[in-house]
mmCIF file of C-alpha atoms in Angstrom:
data_model
loop_
_atom_site.group_PDB
_atom_site.id
_atom_site.type_symbol
_atom_site.label_atom_id
_atom_site.label_comp_id
_atom_site.label_asym_id
_atom_site.label_seq_id
_atom_site.Cartn_x
_atom_site.Cartn_y
_atom_site.Cartn_z
ATOM 1 C CA MET A 1 0.000 0.000 0.000
ATOM 2 C CA ASN A 2 1.519 3.325 -0.998
ATOM 3 C CA ASP A 3 1.242 6.575 0.985
ATOM 4 C CA GLY A 4 -1.647 7.905 -1.130
ATOM 5 C CA GLU A 5 -3.688 4.737 -0.627
ATOM 6 C CA ARG A 6 -2.899 4.732 3.067
ATOM 7 C CA LEU A 7 -4.028 8.353 3.422
ATOM 8 C CA ALA A 8 -7.256 7.638 1.509
ATOM 9 C CA ALA A 9 -7.948 4.615 3.728
ATOM 10 C CA PHE A 10 -7.318 6.675 6.871
ATOM 11 C CA GLU A 11 -9.626 9.475 5.701
ATOM 12 C CA LYS A 12 -12.353 6.940 4.897
ATOM 13 C CA MET A 13 -11.987 5.374 8.349
ATOM 14 C CA TYR A 14 -11.982 8.786 10.074
ATOM 15 C CA ARG A 15 -15.195 9.835 8.253
ATOM 16 C CA ASN A 16 -16.807 6.547 9.186
ATOM 17 C CA ILE A 17 -15.942 6.947 12.871
ATOM 18 C CA ARG A 18 -17.334 10.505 12.931
ATOM 19 C CA GLU A 19 -20.549 9.311 11.216
ATOM 20 C CA ARG A 20 -20.928 6.388 13.622
ATOM 21 C CA TYR A 21 -20.378 8.725 16.582
ATOM 22 C CA ALA A 22 -23.084 11.115 15.356
ATOM 23 C CA ASP A 23 -25.465 8.230 14.618
ATOM 24 C CA THR A 24 -24.883 6.766 18.078
ATOM 25 C CA GLU A 25 -25.653 10.126 19.685
ATOM 26 C CA ARG A 26 -28.907 10.381 17.680
ATOM 27 C CA LYS A 27 -29.977 6.901 18.756
ATOM 28 C CA MET A 28 -29.216 7.708 22.389
ATOM 29 C CA GLU A 29 -31.212 10.944 22.238
ATOM 30 C CA ALA A 30 -34.178 9.069 20.764
ATOM 31 C CA LEU A 31 -34.057 6.493 23.548
ATOM 32 C CA LYS A 32 -33.683 9.226 26.157
ATOM 33 C CA ALA A 33 -36.772 10.984 24.745
ATOM 34 C CA GLN A 34 -38.675 7.706 25.176
ATOM 35 C CA GLY A 35 -37.577 7.430 28.794
ATOM 36 C CA LYS A 36 -35.316 4.460 28.056
ATOM 37 C CA SER A 37 -32.040 5.867 29.336
ATOM 38 C CA LYS A 38 -31.575 2.891 31.661
ATOM 39 C CA SER A 39 -32.194 0.235 29.008
ATOM 40 C CA ALA A 40 -29.596 -2.306 27.892
ATOM 41 C CA THR A 41 -29.624 -0.799 24.398
ATOM 42 C CA PHE A 42 -28.901 2.676 25.763
ATOM 43 C CA ARG A 43 -26.027 1.341 27.858
ATOM 44 C CA GLN A 44 -24.641 -0.527 24.869
ATOM 45 C CA LEU A 45 -24.771 2.661 22.823
ATOM 46 C CA MET A 46 -23.044 4.544 25.640
ATOM 47 C CA GLY A 47 -20.174 2.057 25.509
ATOM 48 C CA GLU A 48 -19.900 2.440 21.754
ATOM 49 C CA LYS A 49 -20.015 6.231 22.039
ATOM 50 C CA LEU A 50 -17.194 6.240 24.594
ATOM 51 C CA THR A 51 -15.074 3.960 22.401
ATOM 52 C CA LEU A 52 -15.616 6.135 19.340
ATOM 53 C CA LYS A 53 -14.922 9.307 21.327
ATOM 54 C CA ASN A 54 -11.644 7.833 22.561
ATOM 55 C CA MET A 55 -10.627 7.078 18.976
ATOM 56 C CA LEU A 56 -11.509 10.601 17.852
ATOM 57 C CA SER A 57 -9.592 12.049 20.810
ATOM 58 C CA MET A 58 -6.478 10.111 19.820
ATOM 59 C CA TYR A 59 -6.682 11.516 16.286
ATOM 60 C CA GLU A 60 -7.013 15.029 17.710
ATOM 61 C CA LEU A 61 -4.066 14.429 20.027
ATOM 62 C CA TYR A 62 -1.889 13.685 17.005
ATOM 63 C CA GLY A 63 -3.333 16.525 14.940
ATOM 64 C CA LEU A 64 -5.143 14.270 12.493
#
């Protein structure tokens, strides 16, 4: 894999993580609006959100 392909793959992954983070937040807000903030699904989404946020924070730490 050359540098250009690697950069394109990284940018695709970064976009995907940002989209998944936003989608996870939307799903959590919908559940919260339904009064389901203590449900297993909500807690699962919270775990995913934290994982995605940690990944995004690492990218920011390295200026990516």
